[in-house]
PDB file of C-alpha atoms in Angstrom:
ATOM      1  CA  UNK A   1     -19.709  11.016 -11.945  1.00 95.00           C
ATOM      2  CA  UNK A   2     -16.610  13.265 -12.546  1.00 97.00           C
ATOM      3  CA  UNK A   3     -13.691  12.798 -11.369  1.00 98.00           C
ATOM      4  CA  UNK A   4      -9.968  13.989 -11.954  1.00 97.00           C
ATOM      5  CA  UNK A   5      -7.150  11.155 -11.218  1.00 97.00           C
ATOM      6  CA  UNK A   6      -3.538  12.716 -10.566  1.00 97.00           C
ATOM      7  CA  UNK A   7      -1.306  10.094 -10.494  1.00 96.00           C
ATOM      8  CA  UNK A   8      -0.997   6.908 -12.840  1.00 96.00           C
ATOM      9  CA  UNK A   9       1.010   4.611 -11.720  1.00 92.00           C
ATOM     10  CA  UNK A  10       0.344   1.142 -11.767  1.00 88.00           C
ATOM     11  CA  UNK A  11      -2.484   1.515  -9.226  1.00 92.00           C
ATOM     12  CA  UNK A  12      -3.326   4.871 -10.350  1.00 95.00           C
ATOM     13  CA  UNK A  13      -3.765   3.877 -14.299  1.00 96.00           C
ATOM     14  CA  UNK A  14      -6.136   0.884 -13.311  1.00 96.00           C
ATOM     15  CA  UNK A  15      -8.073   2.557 -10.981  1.00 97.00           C
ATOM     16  CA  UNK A  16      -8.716   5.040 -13.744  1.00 97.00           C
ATOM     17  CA  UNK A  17      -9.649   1.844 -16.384  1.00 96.00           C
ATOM     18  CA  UNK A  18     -11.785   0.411 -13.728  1.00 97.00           C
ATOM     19  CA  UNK A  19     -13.610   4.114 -13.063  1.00 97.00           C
ATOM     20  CA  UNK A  20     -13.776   4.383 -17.058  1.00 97.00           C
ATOM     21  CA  UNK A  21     -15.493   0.990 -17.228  1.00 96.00           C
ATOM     22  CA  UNK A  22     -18.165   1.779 -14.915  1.00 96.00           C
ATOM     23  CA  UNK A  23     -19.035   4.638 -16.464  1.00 97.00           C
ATOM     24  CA  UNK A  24     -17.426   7.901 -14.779  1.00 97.00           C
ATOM     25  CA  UNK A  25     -15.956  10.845 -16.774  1.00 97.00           C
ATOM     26  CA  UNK A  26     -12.005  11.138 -16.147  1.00 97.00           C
ATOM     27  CA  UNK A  27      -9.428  13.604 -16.385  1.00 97.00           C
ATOM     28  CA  UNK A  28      -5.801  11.998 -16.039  1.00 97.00           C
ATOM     29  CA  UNK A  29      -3.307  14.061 -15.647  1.00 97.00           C
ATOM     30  CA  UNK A  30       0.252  12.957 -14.230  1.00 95.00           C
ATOM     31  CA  UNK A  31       4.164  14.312 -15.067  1.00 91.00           C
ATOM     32  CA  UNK A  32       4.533  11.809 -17.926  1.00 91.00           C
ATOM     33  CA  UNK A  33       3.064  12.755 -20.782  1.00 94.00           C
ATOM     34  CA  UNK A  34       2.955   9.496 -22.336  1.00 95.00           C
ATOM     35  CA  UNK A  35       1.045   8.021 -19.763  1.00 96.00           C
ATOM     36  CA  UNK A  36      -1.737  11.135 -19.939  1.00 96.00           C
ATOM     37  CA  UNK A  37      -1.931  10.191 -23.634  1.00 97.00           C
ATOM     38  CA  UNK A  38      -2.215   6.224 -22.481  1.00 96.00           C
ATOM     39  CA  UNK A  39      -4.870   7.216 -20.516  1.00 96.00           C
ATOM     40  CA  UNK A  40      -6.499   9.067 -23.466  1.00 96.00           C
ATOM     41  CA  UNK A  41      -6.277   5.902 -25.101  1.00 96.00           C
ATOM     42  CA  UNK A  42      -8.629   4.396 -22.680  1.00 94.00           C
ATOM     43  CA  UNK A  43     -11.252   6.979 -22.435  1.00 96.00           C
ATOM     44  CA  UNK A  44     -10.063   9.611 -20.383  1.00 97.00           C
ATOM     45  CA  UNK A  45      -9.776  13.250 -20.484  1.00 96.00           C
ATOM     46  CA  UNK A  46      -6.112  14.516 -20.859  1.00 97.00           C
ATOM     47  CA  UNK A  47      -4.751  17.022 -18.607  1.00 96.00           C
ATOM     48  CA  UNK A  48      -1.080  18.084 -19.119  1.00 95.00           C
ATOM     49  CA  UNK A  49      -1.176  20.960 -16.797  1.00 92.00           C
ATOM     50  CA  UNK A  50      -1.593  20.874 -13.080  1.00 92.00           C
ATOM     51  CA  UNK A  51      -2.470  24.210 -12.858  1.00 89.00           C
ATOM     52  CA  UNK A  52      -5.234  24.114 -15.209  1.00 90.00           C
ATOM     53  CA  UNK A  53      -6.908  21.025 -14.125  1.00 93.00           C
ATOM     54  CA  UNK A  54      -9.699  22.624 -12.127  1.00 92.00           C
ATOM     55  CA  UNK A  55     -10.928  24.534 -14.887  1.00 92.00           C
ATOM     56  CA  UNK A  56     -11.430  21.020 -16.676  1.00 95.00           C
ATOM     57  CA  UNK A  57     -14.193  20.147 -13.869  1.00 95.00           C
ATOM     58  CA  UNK A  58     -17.433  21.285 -13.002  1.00 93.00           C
ATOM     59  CA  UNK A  59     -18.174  22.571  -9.568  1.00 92.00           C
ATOM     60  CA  UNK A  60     -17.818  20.536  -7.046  1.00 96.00           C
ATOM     61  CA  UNK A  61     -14.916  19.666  -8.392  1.00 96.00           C
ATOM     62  CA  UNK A  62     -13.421  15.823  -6.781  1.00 98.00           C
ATOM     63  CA  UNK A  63      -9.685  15.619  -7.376  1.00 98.00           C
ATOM     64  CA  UNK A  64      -8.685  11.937  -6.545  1.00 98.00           C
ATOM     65  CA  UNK A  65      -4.897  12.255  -5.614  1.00 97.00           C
ATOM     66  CA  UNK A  66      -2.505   8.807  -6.076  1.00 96.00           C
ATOM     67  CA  UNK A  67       0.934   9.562  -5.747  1.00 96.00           C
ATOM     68  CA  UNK A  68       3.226   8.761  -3.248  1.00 93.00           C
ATOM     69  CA  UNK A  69       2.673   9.700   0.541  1.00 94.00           C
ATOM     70  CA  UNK A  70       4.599  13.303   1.877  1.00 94.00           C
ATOM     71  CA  UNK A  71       5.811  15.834   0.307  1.00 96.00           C
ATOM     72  CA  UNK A  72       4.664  14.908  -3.429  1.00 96.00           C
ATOM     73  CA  UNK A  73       0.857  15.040  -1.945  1.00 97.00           C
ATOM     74  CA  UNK A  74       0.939  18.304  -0.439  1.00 97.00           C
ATOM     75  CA  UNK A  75       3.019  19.698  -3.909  1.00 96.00           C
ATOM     76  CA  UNK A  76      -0.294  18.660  -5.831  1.00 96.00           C
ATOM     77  CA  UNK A  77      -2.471  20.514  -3.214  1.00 96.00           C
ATOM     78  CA  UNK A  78      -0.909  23.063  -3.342  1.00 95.00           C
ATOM     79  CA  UNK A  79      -0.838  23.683  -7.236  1.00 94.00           C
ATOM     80  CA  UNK A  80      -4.605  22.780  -7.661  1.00 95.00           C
ATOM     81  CA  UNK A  81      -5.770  24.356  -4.453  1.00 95.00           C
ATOM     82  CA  UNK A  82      -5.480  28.049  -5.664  1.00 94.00           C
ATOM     83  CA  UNK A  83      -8.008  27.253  -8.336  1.00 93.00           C
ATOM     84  CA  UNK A  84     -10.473  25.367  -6.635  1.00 96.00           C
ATOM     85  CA  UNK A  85     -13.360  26.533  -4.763  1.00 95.00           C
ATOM     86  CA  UNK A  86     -15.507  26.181  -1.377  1.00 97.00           C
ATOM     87  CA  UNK A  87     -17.276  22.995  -1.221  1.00 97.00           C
ATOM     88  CA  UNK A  88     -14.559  21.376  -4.157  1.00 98.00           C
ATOM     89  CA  UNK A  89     -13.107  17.676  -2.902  1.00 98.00           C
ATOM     90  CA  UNK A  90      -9.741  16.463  -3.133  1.00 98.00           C
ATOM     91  CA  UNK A  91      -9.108  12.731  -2.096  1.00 98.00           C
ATOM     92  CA  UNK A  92      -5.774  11.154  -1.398  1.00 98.00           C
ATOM     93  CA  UNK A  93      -5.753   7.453  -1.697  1.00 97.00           C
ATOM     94  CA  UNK A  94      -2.089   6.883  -1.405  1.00 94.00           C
ATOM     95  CA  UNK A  95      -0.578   5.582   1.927  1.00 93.00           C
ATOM     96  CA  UNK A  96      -0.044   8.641   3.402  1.00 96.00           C
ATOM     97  CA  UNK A  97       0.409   8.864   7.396  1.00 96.00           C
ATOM     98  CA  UNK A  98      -2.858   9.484   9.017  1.00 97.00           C
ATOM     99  CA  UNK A  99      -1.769  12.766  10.981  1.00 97.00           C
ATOM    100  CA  UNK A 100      -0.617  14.156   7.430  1.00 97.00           C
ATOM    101  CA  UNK A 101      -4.533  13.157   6.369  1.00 98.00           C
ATOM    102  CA  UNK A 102      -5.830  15.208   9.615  1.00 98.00           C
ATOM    103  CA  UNK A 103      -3.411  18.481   9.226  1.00 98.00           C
ATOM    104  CA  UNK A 104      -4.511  18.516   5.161  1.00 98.00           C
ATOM    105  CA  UNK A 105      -8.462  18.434   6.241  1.00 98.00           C
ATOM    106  CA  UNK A 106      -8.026  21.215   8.515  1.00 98.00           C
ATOM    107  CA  UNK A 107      -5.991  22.978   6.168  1.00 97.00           C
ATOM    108  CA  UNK A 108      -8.063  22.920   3.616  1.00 98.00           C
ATOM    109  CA  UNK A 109     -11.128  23.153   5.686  1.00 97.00           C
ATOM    110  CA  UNK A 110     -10.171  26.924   6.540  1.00 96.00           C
ATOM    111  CA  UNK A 111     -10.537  27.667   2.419  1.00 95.00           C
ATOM    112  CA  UNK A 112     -14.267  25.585   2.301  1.00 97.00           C
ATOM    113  CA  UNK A 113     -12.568  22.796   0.487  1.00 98.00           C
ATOM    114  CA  UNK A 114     -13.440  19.264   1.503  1.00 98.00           C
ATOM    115  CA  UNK A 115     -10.697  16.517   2.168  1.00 98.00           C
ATOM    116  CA  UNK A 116     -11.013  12.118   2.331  1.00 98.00           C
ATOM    117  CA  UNK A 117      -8.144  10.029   2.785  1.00 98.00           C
ATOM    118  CA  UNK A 118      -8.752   6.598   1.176  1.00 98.00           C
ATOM    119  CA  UNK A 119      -6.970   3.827   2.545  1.00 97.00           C
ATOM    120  CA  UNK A 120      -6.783   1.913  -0.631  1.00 96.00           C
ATOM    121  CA  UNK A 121      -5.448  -1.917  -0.785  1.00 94.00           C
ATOM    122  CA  UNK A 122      -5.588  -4.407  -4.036  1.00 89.00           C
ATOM    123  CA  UNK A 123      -2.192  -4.157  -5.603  1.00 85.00           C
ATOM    124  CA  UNK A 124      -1.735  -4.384  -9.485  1.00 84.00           C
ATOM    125  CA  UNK A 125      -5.188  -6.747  -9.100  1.00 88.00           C
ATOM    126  CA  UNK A 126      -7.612  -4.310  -8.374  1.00 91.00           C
ATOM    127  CA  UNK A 127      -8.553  -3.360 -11.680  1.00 92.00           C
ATOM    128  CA  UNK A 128      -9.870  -7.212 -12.053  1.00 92.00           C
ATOM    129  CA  UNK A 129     -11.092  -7.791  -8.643  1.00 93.00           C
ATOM    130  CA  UNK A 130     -11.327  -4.280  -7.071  1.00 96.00           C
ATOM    131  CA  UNK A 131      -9.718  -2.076  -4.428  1.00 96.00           C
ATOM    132  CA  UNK A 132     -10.781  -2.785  -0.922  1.00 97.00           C
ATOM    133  CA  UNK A 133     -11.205   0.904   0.234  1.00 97.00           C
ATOM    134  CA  UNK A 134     -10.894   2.508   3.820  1.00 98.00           C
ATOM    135  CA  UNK A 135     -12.522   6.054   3.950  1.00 98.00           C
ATOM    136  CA  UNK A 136     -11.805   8.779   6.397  1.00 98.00           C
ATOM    137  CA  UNK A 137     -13.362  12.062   6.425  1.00 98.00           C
ATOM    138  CA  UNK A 138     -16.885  14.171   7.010  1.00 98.00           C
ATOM    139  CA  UNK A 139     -19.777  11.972   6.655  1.00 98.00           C
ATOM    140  CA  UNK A 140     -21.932  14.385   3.990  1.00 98.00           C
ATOM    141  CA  UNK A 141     -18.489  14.037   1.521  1.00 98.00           C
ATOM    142  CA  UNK A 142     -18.375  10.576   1.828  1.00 98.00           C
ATOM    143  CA  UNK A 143     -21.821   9.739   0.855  1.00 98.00           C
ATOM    144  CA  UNK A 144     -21.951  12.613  -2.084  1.00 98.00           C
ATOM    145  CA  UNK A 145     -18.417  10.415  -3.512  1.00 98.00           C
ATOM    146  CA  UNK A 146     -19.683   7.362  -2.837  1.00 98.00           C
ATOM    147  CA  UNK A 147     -20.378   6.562  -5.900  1.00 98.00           C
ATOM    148  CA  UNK A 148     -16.645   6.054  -6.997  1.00 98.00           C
ATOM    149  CA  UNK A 149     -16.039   4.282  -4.537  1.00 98.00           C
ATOM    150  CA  UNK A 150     -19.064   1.754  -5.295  1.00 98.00           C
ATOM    151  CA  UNK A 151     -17.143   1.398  -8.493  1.00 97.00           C
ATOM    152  CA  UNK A 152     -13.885   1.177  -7.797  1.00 97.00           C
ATOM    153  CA  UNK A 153     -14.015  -1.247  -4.737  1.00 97.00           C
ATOM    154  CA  UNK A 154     -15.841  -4.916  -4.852  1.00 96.00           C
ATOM    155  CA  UNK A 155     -19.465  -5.949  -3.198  1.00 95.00           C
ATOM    156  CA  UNK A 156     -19.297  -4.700   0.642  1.00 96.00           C
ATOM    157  CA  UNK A 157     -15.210  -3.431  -0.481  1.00 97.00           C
ATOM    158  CA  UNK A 158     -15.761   0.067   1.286  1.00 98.00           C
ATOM    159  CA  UNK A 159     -15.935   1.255   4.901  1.00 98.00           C
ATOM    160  CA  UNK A 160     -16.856   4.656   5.956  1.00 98.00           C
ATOM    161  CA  UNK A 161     -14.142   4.583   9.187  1.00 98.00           C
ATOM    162  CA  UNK A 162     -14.576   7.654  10.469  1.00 98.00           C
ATOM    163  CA  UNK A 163     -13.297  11.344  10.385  1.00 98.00           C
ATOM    164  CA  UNK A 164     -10.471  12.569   8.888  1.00 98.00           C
ATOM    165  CA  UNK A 165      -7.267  10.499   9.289  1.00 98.00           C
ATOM    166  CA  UNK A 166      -9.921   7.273  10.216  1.00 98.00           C
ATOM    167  CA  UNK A 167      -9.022   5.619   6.495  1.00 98.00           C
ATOM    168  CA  UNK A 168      -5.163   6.438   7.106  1.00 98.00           C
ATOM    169  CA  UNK A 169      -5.148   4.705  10.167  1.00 98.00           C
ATOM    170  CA  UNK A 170      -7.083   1.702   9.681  1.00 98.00           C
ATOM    171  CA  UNK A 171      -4.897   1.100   5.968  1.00 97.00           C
ATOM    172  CA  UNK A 172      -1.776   1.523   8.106  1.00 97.00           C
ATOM    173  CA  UNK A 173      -2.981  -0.711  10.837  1.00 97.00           C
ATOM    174  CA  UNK A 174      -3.915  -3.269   7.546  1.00 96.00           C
ATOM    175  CA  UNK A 175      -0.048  -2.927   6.078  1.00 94.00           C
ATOM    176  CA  UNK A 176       1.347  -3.484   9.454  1.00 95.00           C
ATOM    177  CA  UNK A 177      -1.262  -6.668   9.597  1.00 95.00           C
ATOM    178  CA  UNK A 178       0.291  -7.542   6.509  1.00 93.00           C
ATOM    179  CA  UNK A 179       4.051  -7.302   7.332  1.00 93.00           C
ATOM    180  CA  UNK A 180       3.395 -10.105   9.941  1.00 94.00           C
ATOM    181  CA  UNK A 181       1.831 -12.279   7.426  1.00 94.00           C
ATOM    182  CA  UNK A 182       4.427 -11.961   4.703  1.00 94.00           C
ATOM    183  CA  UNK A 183       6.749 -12.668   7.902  1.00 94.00           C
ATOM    184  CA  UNK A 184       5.077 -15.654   9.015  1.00 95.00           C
ATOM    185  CA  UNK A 185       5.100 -17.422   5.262  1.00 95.00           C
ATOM    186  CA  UNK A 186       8.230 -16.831   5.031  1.00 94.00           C
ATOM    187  CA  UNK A 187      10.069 -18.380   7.575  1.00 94.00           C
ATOM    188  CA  UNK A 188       7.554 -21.187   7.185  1.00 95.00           C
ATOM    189  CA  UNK A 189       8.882 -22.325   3.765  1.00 94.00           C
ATOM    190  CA  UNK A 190      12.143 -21.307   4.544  1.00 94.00           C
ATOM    191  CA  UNK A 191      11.965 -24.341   7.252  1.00 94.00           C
ATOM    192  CA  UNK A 192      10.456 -26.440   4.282  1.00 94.00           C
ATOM    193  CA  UNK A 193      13.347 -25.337   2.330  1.00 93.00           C
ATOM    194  CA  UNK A 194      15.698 -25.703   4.448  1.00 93.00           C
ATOM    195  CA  UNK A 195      14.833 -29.220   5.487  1.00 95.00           C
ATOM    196  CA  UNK A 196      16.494 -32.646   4.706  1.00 95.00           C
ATOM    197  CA  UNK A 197      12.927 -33.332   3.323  1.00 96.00           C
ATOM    198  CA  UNK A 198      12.725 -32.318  -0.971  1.00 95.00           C
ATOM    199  CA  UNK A 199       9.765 -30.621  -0.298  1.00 95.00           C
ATOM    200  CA  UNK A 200       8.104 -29.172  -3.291  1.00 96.00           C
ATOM    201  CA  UNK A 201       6.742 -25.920  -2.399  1.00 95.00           C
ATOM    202  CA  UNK A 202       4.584 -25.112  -5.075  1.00 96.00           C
ATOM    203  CA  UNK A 203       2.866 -28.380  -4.531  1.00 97.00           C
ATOM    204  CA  UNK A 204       2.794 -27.865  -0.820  1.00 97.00           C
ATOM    205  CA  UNK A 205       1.444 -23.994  -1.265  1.00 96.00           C
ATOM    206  CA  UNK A 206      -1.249 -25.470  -3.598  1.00 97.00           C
ATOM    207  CA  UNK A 207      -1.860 -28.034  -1.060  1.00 98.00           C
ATOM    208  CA  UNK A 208      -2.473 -25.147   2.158  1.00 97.00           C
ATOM    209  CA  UNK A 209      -4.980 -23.484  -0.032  1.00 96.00           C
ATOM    210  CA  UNK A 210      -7.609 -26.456  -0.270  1.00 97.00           C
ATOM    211  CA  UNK A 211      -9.106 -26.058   3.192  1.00 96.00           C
ATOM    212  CA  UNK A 212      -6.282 -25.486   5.589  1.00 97.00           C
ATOM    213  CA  UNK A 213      -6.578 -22.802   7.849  1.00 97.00           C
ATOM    214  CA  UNK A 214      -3.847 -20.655   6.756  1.00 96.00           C
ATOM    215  CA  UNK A 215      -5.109 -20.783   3.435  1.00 96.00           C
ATOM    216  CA  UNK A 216      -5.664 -17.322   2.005  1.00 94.00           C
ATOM    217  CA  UNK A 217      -4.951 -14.989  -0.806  1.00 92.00           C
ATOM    218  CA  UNK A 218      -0.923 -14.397   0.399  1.00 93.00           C
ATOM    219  CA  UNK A 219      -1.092 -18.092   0.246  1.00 93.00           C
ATOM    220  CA  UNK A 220      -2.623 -18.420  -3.608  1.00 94.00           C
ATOM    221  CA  UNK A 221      -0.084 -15.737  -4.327  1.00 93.00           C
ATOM    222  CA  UNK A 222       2.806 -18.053  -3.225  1.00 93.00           C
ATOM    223  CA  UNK A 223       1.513 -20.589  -4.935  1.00 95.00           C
ATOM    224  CA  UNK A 224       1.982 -19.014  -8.382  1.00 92.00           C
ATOM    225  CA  UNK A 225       5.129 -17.561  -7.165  1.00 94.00           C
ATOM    226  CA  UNK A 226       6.283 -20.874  -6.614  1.00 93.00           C
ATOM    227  CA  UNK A 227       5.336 -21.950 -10.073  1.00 93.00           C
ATOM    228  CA  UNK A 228       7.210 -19.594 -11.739  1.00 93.00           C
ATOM    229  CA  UNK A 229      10.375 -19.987  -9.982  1.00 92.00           C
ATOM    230  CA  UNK A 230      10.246 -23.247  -7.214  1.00 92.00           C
ATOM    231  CA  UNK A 231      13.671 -21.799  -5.675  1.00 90.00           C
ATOM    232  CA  UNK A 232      13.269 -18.261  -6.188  1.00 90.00           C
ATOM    233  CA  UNK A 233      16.701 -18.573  -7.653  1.00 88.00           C
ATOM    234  CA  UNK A 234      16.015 -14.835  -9.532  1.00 85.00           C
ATOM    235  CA  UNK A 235      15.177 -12.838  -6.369  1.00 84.00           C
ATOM    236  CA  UNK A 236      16.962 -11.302  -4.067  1.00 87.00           C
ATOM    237  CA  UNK A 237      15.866 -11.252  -0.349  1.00 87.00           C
ATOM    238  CA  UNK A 238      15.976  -7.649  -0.288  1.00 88.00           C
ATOM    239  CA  UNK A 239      12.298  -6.022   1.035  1.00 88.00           C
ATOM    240  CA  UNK A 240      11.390  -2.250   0.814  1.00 88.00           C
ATOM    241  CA  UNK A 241       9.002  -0.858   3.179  1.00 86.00           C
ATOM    242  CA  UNK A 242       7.274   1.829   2.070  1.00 82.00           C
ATOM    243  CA  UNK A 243       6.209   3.622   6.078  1.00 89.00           C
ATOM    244  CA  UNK A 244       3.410   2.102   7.033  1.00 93.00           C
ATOM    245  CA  UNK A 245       4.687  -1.040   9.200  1.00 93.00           C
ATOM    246  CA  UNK A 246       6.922   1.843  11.144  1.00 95.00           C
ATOM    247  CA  UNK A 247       3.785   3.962  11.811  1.00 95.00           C
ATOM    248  CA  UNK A 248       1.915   0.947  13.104  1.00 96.00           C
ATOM    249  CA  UNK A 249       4.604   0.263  15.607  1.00 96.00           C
ATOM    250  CA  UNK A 250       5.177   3.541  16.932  1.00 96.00           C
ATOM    251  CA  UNK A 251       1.113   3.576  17.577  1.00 96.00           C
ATOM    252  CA  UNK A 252       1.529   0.749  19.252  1.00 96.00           C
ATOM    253  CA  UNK A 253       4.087   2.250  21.484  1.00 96.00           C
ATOM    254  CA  UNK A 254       2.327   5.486  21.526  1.00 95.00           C
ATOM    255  CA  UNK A 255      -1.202   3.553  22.775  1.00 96.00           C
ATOM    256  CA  UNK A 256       1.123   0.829  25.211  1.00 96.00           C
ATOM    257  CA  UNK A 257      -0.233  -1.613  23.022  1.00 96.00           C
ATOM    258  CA  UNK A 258       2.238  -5.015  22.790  1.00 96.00           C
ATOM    259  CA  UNK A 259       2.763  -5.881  19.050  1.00 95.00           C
ATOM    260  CA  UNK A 260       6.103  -8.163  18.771  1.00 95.00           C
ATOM    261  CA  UNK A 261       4.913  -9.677  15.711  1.00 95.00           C
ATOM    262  CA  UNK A 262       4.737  -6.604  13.748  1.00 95.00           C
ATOM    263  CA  UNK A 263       7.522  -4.630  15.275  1.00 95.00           C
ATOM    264  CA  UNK A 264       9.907  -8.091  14.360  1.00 95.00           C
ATOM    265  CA  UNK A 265       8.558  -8.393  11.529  1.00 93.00           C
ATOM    266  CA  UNK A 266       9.607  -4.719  10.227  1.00 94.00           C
ATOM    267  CA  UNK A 267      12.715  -5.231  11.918  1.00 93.00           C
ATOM    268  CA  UNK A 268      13.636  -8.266   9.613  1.00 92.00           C
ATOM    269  CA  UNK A 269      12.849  -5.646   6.473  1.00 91.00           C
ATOM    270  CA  UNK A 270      16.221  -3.944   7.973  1.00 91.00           C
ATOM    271  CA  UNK A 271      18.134  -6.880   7.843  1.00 88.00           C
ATOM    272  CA  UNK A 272      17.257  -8.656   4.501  1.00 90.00           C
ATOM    273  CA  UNK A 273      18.844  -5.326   3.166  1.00 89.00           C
ATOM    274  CA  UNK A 274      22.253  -6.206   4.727  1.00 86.00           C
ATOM    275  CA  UNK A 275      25.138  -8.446   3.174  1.00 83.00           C
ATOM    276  CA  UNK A 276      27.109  -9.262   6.029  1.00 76.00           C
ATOM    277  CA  UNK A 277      25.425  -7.554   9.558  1.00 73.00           C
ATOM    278  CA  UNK A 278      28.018  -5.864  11.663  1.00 69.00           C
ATOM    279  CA  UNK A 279      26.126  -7.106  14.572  1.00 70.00           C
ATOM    280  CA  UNK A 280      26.111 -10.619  13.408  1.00 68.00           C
ATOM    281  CA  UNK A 281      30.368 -10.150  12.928  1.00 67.00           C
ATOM    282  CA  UNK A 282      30.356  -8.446  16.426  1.00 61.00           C
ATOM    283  CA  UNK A 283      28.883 -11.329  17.808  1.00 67.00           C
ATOM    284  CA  UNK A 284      30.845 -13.896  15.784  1.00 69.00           C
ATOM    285  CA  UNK A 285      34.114 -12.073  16.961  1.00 60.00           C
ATOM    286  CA  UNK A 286      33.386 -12.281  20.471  1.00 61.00           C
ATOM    287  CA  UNK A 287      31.919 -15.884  20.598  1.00 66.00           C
ATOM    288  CA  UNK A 288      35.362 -16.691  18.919  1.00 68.00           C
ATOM    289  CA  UNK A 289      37.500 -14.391  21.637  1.00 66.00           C
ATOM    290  CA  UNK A 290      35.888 -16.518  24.681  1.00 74.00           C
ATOM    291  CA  UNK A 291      35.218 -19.479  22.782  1.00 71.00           C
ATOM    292  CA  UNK A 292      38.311 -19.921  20.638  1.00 63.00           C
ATOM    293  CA  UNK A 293      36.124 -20.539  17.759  1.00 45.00           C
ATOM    294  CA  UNK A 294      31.988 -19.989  16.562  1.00 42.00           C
ATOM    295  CA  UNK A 295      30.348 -23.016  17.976  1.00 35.00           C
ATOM    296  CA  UNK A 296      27.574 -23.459  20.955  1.00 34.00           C
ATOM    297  CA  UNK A 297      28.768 -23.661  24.094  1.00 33.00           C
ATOM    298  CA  UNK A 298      26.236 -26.562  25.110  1.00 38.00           C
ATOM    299  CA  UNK A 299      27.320 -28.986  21.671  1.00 44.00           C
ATOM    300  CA  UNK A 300      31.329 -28.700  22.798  1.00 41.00           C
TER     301      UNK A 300
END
């Protein structure tokens, strides 16, 4: 199947290898030049020009879109869209927020061109394993890209979700899943660390994947973290989110749905990316003005 892949990043690039290796015809095209020419390399079709990439397809053209969510998506709609044709594709598997993914399929719908968001989740290990894939959009596109998405995700690794904005949701729902998990290990073997026990954590991580019930794949992953650095003494606590985990919480609000977990969890993203709080000195300050100095009231 054709296919062109804007966007080749670290996901992007792989998914195009793994699209390569089953057999599909590429054209790569991204703002980097050498990248385009790594992806040459590997089998593709180059495409330096963003405004000429339709002409390098045949009709109906499927333009996968990976780059990140906002304004960067609609800037690559809009340069291919003037060139494209009723009944043409374009897919965005980047986490873009789901009501972005429903305004773009209406959008486009009004010009005959067909939209999919793809919820896509697998990290740099896709290309070996493959990309669990969450699809939103009209039924009859789905099944005529489905072969793509055969390839690029593992046995059973794809979900038809629903209309447009369906594969959005559900990957957003996923990340803020996620957020509470990466919480959850963390303050675990932060205890372990923090113990009067020596605990060795790679040994104990190892351990919690041989049967116990919060082994998993977060788990393995800690496990080789662990390996390469038992203290983590060349990373900073400092954690990024990239949207999602804020989305999911203000659905949750939006639906009157309770989600502590995942809410606190996103909350704690704020905090690793202070020094010193000014809360924390607030409260500090004032235990010390009624207190005469920072201790608990009931350990006098």
């Amino acid at each position: 199947m054709q296919v062109a892949f804007v966007g080749l990043g670290r996901m992007g690039m792989n998914m195009v290898r793994r699209l390569l290796l089953g057999g599909h015809e590429v054209v790569a095209h991204t703002r980097s030049r050498d990248k385009v020419d790594a992806a040459q390399k590997e089998g593709a079709r180059p495409c330096y020009d963003l405004d000429s990439l339709p002409s390098m397809l045949e009709h109906p053209r499927i333009t996968w879109i990976m780059v990140p969510e906002g304004k960067p998506v609609d800037d690559v709609i809009e340069a291919i869209t003037p060139n494209l044709e009723s009944g043409d594709i374009i897919i965005d598997g980047g986490n873009s927020n789901w009501r972005d993914s429903v305004r773009r399929h209406d959008s486009l719908a009004e010009s005959g061109i067909k939209f999919m968001d793809a919820g896509t989740s697998g990290g740099i290990w896709g290309l070996e394993v493959g990309y669990c894939m969450m699809l939103g959009g009209d039924k009859p596109v789905f099944e005529h890209c489905e072969p793509l998405f055969k390839t690029l995700a593992p046995p059973d690794g794809y979900l038809y979700c629903g209309p447009a904005g369906a594969g959005h949701f559900v990957k957003m729902v996923h990340n803020g899943i996620e957020y509470g998990m990466l919480q959850a290990y963390a303050e675990g073997f932060e205890i372990l660390q923090a113990s009067r026990y020596d605990v060795d954590l790679h040994a104990v991580s190892h351990l919690w994947n041989q049967g116990s019930v919060v082994r998993s794949w977060l788990c393995e992953l800690a496990e080789r973290m662990f390996a390469e650095d038992p203290h983590l003494e060349n990373l900073r606590g400092y954690i990024e989110d990239s949207g999602e985990g804020r989305w999911t919480v203000a659905e949750a609000i939006n639906e009157n749905v309770p989600a502590p977990i995942i809410t606190l969890s996103l909350l704690m993203r704020f905090r690793s990316r202070q020094q010193d709080s000014f809360s924390g000195k607030v409260i500090a300050g004032l235990r010390n003005q009624f207190g005469g100095h920072a201790v608990k009231t009931d350990d006098k």
